[in-house]
CSV table of N, CA and C in Angstrom, one decimal:
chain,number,residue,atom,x,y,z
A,1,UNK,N,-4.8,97.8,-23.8
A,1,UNK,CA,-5.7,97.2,-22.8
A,1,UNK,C,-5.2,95.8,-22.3
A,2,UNK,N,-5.2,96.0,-20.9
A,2,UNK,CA,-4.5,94.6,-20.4
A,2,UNK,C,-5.6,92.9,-20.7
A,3,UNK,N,-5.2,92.1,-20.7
A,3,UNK,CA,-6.0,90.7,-21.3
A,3,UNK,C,-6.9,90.3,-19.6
A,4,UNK,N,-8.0,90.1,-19.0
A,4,UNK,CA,-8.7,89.8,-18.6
A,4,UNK,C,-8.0,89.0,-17.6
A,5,UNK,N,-7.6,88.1,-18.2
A,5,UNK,CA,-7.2,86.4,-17.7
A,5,UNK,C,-5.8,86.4,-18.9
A,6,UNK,N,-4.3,86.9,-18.7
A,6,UNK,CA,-3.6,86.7,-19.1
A,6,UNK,C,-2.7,85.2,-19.5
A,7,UNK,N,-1.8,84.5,-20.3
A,7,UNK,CA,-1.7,83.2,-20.1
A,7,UNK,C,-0.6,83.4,-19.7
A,8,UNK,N,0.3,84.4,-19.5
A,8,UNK,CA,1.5,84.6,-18.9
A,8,UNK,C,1.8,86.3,-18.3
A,9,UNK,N,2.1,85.8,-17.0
A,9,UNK,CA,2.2,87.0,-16.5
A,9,UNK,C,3.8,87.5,-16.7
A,10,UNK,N,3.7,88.8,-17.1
A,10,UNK,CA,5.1,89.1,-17.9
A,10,UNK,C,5.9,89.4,-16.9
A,11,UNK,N,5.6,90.1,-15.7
A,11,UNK,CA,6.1,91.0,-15.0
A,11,UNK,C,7.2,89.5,-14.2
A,12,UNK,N,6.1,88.3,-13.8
A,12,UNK,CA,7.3,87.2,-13.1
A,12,UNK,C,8.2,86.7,-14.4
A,13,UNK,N,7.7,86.6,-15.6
A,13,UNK,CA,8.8,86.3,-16.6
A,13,UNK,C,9.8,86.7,-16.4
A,14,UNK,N,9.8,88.2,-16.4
A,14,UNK,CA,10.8,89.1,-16.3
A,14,UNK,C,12.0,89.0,-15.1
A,15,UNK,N,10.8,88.7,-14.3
A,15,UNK,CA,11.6,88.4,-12.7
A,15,UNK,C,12.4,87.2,-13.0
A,16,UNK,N,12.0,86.4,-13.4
A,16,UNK,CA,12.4,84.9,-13.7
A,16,UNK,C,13.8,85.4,-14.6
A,17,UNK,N,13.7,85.7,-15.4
A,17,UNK,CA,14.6,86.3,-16.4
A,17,UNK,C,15.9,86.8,-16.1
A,18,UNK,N,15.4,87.6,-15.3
A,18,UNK,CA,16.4,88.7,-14.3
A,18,UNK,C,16.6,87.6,-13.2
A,19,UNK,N,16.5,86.7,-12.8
A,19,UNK,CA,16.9,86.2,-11.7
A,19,UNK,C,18.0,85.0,-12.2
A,20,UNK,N,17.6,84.5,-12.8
A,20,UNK,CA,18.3,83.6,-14.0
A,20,UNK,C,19.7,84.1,-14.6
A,21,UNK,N,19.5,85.0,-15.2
A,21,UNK,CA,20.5,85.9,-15.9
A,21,UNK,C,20.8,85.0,-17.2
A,22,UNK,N,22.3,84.7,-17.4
A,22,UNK,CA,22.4,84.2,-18.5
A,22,UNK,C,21.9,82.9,-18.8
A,23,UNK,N,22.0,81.9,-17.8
A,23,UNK,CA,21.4,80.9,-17.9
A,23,UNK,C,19.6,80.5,-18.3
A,24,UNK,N,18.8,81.6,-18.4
A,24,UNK,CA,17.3,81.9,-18.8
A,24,UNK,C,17.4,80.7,-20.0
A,25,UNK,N,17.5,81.5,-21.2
A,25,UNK,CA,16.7,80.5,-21.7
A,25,UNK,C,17.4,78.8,-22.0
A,26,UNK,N,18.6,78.6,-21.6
A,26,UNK,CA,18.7,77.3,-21.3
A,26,UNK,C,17.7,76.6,-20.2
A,27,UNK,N,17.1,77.4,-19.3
A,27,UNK,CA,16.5,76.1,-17.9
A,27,UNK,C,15.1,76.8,-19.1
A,28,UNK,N,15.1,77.6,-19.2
A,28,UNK,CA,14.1,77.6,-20.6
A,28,UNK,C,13.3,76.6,-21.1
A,29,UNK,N,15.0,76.6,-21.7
A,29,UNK,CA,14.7,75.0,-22.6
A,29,UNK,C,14.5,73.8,-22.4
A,30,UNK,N,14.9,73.9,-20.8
A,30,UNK,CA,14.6,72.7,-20.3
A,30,UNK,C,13.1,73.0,-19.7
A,31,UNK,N,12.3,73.8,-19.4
A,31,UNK,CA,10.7,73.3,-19.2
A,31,UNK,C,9.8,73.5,-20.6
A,32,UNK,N,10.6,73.3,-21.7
A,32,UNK,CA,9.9,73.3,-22.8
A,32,UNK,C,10.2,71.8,-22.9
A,33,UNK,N,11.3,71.3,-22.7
A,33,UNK,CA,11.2,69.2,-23.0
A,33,UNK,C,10.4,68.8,-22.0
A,34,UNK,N,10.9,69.7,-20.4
A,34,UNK,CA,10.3,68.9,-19.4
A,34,UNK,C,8.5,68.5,-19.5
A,35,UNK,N,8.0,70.3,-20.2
A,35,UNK,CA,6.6,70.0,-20.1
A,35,UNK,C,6.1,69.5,-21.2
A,36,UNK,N,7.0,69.5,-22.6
A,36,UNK,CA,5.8,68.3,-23.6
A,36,UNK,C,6.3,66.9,-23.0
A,37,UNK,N,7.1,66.6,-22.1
A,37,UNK,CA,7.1,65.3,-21.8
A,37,UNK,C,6.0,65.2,-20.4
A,38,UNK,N,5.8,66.0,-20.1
A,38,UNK,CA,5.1,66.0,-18.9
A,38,UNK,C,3.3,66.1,-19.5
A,39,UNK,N,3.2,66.8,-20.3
A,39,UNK,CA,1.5,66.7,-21.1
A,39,UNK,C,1.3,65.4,-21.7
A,40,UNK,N,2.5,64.9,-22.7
A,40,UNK,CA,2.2,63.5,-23.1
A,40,UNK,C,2.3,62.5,-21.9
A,41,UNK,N,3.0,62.3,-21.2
A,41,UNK,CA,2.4,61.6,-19.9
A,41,UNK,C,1.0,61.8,-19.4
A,42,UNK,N,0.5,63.0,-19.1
A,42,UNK,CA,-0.7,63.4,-18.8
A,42,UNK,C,-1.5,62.8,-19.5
A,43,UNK,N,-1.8,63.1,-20.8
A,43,UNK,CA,-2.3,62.4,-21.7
A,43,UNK,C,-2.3,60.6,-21.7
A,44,UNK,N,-1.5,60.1,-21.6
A,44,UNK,CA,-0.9,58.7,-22.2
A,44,UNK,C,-1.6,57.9,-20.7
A,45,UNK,N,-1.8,58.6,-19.5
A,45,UNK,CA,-2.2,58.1,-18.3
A,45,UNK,C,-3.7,58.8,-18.4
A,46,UNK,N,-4.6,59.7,-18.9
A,46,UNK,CA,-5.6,59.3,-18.9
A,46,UNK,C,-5.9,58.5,-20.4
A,47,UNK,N,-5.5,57.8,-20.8
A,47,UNK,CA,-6.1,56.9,-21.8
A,47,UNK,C,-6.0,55.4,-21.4
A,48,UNK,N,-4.8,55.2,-20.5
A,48,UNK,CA,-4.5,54.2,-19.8
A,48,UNK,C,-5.2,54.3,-18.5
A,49,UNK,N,-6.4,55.6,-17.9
A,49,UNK,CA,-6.9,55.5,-17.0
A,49,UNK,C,-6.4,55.2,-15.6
A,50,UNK,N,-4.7,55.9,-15.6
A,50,UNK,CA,-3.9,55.3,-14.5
A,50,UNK,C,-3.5,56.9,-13.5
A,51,UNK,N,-4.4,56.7,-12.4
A,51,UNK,CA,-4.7,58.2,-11.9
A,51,UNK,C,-3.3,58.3,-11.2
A,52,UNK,N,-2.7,57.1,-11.1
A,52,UNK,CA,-1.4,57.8,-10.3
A,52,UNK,C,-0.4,58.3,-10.7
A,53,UNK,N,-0.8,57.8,-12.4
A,53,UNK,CA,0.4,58.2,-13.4
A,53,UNK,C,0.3,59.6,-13.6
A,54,UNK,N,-1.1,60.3,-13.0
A,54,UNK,CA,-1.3,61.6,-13.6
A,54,UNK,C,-0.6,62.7,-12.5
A,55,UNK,N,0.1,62.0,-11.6
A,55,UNK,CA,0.5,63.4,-10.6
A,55,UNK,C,1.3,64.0,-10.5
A,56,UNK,N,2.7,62.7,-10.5
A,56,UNK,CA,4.2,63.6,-10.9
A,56,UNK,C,3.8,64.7,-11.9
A,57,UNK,N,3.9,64.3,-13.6
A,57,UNK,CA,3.8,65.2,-14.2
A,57,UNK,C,3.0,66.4,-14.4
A,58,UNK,N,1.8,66.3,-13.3
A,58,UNK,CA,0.9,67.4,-13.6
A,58,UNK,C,1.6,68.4,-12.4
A,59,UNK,N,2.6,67.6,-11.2
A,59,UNK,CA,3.0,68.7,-10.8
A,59,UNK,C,4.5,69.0,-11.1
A,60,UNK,N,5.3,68.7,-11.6
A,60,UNK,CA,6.0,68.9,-12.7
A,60,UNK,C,5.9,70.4,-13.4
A,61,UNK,N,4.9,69.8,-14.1
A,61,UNK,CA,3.9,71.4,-14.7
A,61,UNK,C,3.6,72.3,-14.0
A,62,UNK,N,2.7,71.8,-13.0
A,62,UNK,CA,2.4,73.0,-12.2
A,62,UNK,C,3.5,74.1,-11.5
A,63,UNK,N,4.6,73.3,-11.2
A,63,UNK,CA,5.8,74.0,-10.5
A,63,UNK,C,6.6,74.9,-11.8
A,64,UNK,N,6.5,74.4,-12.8
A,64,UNK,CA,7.5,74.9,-13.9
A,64,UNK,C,6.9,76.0,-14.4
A,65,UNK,N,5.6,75.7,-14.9
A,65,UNK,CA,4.8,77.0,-15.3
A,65,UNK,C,4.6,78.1,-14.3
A,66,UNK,N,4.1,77.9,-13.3
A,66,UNK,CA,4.6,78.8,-12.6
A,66,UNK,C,5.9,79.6,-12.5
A,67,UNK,N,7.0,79.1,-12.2
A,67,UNK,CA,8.3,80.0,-12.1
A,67,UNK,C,8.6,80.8,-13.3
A,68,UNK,N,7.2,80.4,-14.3
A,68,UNK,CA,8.2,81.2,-15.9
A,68,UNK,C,6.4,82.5,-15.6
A,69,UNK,N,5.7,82.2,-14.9
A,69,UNK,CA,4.3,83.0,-15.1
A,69,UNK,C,3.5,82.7,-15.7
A,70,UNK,N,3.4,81.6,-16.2
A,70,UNK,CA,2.4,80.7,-17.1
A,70,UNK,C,1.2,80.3,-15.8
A,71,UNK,N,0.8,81.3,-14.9
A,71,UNK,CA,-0.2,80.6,-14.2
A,71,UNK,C,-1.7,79.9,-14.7
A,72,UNK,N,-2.3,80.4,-15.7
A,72,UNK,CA,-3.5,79.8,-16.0
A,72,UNK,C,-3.2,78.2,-16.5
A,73,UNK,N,-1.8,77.8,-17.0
A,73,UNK,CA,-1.6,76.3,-17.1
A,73,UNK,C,-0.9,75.6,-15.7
A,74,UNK,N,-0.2,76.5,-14.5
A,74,UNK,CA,0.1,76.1,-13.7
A,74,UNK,C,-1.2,75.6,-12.7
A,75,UNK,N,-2.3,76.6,-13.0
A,75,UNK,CA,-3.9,76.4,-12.6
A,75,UNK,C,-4.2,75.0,-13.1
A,76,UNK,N,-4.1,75.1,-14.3
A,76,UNK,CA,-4.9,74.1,-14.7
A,76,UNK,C,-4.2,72.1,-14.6
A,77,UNK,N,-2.8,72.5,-14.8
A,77,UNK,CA,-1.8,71.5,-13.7
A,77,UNK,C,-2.0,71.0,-12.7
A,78,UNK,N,-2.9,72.3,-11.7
A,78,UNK,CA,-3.0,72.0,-10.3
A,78,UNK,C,-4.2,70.9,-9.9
A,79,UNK,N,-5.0,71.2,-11.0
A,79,UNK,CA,-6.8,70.7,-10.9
A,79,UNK,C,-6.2,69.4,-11.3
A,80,UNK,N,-5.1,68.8,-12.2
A,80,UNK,CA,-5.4,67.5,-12.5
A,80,UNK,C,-4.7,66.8,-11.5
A,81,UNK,N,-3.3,67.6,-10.7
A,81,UNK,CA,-3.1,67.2,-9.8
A,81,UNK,C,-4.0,66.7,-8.7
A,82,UNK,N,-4.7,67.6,-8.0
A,82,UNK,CA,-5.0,67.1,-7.1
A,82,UNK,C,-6.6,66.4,-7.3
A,83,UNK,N,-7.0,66.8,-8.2
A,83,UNK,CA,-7.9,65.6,-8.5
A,83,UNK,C,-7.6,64.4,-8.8
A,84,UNK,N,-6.4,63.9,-9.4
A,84,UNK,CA,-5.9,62.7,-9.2
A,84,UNK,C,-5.3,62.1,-7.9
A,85,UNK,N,-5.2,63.0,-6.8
A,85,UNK,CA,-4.3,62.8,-5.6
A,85,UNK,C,-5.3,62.3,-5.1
A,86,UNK,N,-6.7,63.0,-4.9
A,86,UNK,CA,-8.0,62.7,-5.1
A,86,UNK,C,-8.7,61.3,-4.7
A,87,UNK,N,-8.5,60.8,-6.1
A,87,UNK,CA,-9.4,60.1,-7.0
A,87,UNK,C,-8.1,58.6,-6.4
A,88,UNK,N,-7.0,58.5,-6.1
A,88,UNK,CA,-6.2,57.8,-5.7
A,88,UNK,C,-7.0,57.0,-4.2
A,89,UNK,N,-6.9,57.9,-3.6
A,89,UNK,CA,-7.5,58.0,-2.3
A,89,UNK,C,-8.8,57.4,-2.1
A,90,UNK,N,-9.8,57.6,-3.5
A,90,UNK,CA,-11.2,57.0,-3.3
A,90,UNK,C,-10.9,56.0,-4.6
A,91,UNK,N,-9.9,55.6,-4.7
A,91,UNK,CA,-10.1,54.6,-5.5
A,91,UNK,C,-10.9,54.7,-6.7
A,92,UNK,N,-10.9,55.6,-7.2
A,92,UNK,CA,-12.2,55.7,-8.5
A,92,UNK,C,-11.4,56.9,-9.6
A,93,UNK,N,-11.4,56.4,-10.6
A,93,UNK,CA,-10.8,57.3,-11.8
A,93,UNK,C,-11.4,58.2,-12.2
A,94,UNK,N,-10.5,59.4,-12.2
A,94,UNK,CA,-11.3,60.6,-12.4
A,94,UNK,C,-11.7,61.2,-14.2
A,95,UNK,N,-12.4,60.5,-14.3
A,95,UNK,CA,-13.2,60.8,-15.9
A,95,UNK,C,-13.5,62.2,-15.8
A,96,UNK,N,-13.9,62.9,-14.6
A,96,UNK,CA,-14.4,64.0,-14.9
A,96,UNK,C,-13.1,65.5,-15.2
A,97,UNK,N,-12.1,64.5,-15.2
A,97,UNK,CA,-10.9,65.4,-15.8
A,97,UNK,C,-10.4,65.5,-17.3
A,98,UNK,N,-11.1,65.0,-18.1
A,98,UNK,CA,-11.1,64.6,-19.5
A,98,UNK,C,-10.8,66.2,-20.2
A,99,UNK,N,-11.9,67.2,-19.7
A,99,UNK,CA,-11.8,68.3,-20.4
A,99,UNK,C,-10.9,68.9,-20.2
A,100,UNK,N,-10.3,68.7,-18.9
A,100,UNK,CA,-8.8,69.9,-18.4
A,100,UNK,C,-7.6,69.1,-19.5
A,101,UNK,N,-7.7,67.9,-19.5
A,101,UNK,CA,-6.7,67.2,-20.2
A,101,UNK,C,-6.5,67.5,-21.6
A,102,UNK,N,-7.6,68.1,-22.3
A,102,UNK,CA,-7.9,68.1,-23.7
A,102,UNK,C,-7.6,69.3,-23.7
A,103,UNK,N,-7.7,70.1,-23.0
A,103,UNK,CA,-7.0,71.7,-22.9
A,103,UNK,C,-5.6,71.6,-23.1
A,104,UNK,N,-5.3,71.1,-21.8
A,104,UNK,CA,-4.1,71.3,-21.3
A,104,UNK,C,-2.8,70.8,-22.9
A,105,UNK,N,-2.5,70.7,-24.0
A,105,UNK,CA,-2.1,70.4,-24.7
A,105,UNK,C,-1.9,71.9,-25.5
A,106,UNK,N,-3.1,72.3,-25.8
A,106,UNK,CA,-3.2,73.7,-26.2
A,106,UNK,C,-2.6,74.8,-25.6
A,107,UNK,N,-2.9,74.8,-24.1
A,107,UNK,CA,-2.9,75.5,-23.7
A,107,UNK,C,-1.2,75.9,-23.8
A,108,UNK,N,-0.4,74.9,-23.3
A,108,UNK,CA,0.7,74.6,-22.8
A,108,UNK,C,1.8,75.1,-24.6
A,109,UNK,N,1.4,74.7,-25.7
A,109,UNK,CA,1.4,75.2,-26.6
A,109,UNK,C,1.6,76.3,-27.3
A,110,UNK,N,0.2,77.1,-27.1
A,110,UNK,CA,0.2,78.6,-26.9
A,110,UNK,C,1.0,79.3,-26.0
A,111,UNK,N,1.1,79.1,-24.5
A,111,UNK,CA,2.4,79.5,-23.4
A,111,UNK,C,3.5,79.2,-23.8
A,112,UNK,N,3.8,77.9,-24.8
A,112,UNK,CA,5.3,77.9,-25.1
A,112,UNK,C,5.6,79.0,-26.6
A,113,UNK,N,5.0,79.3,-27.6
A,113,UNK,CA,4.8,80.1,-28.3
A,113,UNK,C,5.1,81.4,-27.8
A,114,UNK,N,4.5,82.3,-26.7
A,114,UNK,CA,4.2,83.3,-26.2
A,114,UNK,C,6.0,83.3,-25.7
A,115,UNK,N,6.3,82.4,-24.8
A,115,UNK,CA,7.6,81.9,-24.3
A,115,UNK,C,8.7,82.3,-25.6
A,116,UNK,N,8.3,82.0,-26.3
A,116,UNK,CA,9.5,82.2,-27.3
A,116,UNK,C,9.5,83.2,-28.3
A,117,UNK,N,8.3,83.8,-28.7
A,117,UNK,CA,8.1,85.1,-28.9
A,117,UNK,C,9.1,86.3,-28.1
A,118,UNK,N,9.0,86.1,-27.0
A,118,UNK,CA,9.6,87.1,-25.5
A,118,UNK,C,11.6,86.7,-25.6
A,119,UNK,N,11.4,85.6,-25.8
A,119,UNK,CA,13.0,85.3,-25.5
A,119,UNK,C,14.0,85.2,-26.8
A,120,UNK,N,13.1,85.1,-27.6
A,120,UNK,CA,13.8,85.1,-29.1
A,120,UNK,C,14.8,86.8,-28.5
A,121,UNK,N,15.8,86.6,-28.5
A,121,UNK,CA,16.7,87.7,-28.6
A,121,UNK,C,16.7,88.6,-30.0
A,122,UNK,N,16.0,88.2,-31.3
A,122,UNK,CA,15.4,89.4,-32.4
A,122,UNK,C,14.1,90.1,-31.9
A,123,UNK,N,13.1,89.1,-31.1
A,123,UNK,CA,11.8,89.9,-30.9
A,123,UNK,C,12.1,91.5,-30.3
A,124,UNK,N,11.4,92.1,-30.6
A,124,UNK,CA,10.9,93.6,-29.8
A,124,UNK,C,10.5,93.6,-28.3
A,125,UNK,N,10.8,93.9,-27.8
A,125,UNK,CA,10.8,93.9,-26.2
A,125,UNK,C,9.7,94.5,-25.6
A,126,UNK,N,8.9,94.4,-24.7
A,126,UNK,CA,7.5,94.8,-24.4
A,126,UNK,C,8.2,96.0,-23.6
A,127,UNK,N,7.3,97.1,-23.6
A,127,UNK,CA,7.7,98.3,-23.0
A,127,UNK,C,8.1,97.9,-22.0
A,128,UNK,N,8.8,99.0,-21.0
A,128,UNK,CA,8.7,98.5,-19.5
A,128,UNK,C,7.5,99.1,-18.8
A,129,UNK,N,7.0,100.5,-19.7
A,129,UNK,CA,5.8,100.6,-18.6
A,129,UNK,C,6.0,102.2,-18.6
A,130,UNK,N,7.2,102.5,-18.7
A,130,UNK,CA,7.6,103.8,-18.7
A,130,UNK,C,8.4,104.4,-19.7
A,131,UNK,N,7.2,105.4,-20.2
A,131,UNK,CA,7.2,105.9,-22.1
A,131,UNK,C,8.8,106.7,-21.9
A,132,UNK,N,8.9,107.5,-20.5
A,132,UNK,CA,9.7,108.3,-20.5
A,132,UNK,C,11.5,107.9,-20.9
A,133,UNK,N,11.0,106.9,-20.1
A,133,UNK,CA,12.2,106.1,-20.1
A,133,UNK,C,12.9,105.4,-22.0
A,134,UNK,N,12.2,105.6,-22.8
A,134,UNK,CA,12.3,105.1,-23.7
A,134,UNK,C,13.4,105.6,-24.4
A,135,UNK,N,14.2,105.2,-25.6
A,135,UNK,CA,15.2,106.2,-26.0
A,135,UNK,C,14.8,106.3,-27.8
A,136,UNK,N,13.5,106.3,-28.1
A,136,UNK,CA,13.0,106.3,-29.4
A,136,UNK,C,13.0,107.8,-29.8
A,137,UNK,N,12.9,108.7,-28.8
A,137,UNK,CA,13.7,110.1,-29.3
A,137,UNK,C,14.9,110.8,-29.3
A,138,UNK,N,16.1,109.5,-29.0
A,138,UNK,CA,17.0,110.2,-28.5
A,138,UNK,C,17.5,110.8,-29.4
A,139,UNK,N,18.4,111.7,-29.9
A,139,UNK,CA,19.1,112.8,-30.5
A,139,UNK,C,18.2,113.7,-31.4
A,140,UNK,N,16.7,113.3,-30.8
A,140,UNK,CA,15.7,114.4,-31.9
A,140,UNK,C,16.0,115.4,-31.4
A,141,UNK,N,15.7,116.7,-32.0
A,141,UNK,CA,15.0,118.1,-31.5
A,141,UNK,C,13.8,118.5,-31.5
């Protein structure tokens, strides 16, 4: 049974993957530095209450998570984006982004977990979708 609200859509992973080729999980690797350096920024700028420090990296995130199918953290990248793009504009700090902030740590966490689950070259590979195709019976009778 498929997940409701998935935290990674596999099917662009895969795209991602396939488009990439060998180079995958090296630029991989790099939005795993890029984005715990990009959440601790997020973080470190709402504690310092500095809404302009919150945009690069939240769109940083948003553009990275996305290309791997991490949309529900690329979603959630986008709200602190532009509510700080926002809140710039009216001159007033956006407190009412506290909760996305306090997420977004976890969130990004779990997506990197899930991320490396998939790419680990020992993991088990998620079907493609088609049983037929499979070669778990080949040379039975």
């Amino acid at each position: 049974m498929a997940e409701a609200n998935p935290i990674v859509d596999w099917t662009v992973f895969q795209q991602t993957r396939a488009e990439l080729g060998p180079g995958f999980v090296r630029i991989l690797g790099y939005f795993q530095e890029d984005g715990e350096k990009s959440v601790a920024k997020i973080e470190d700028a709402m504690r310092r209450k500095d809404a302009a420090a919150l945009v690069i990296p939240a769109h940083t995130l948003k553009s990275e998570a996305r290309q791997f199918g991490a949309e529900p953290l690329g979603e959630l990248a986008e709200e602190i984006e532009f509510v700080a793009r926002r809140s710039i504009e009216s001159r007033l700090f956006p407190d009412q982004l506290l909760p996305a902030v306090a997420k977004l740590r976890s969130l990004y966490q779990t997506t990197m977990e899930l991320f490396e689950k998939e790419a680990n070259p020992l993991a088990q590979r998620r079907p493609s979708g088609n049983r037929d195709a499979s070669n778990q019976d080949f040379g039975r009778i």
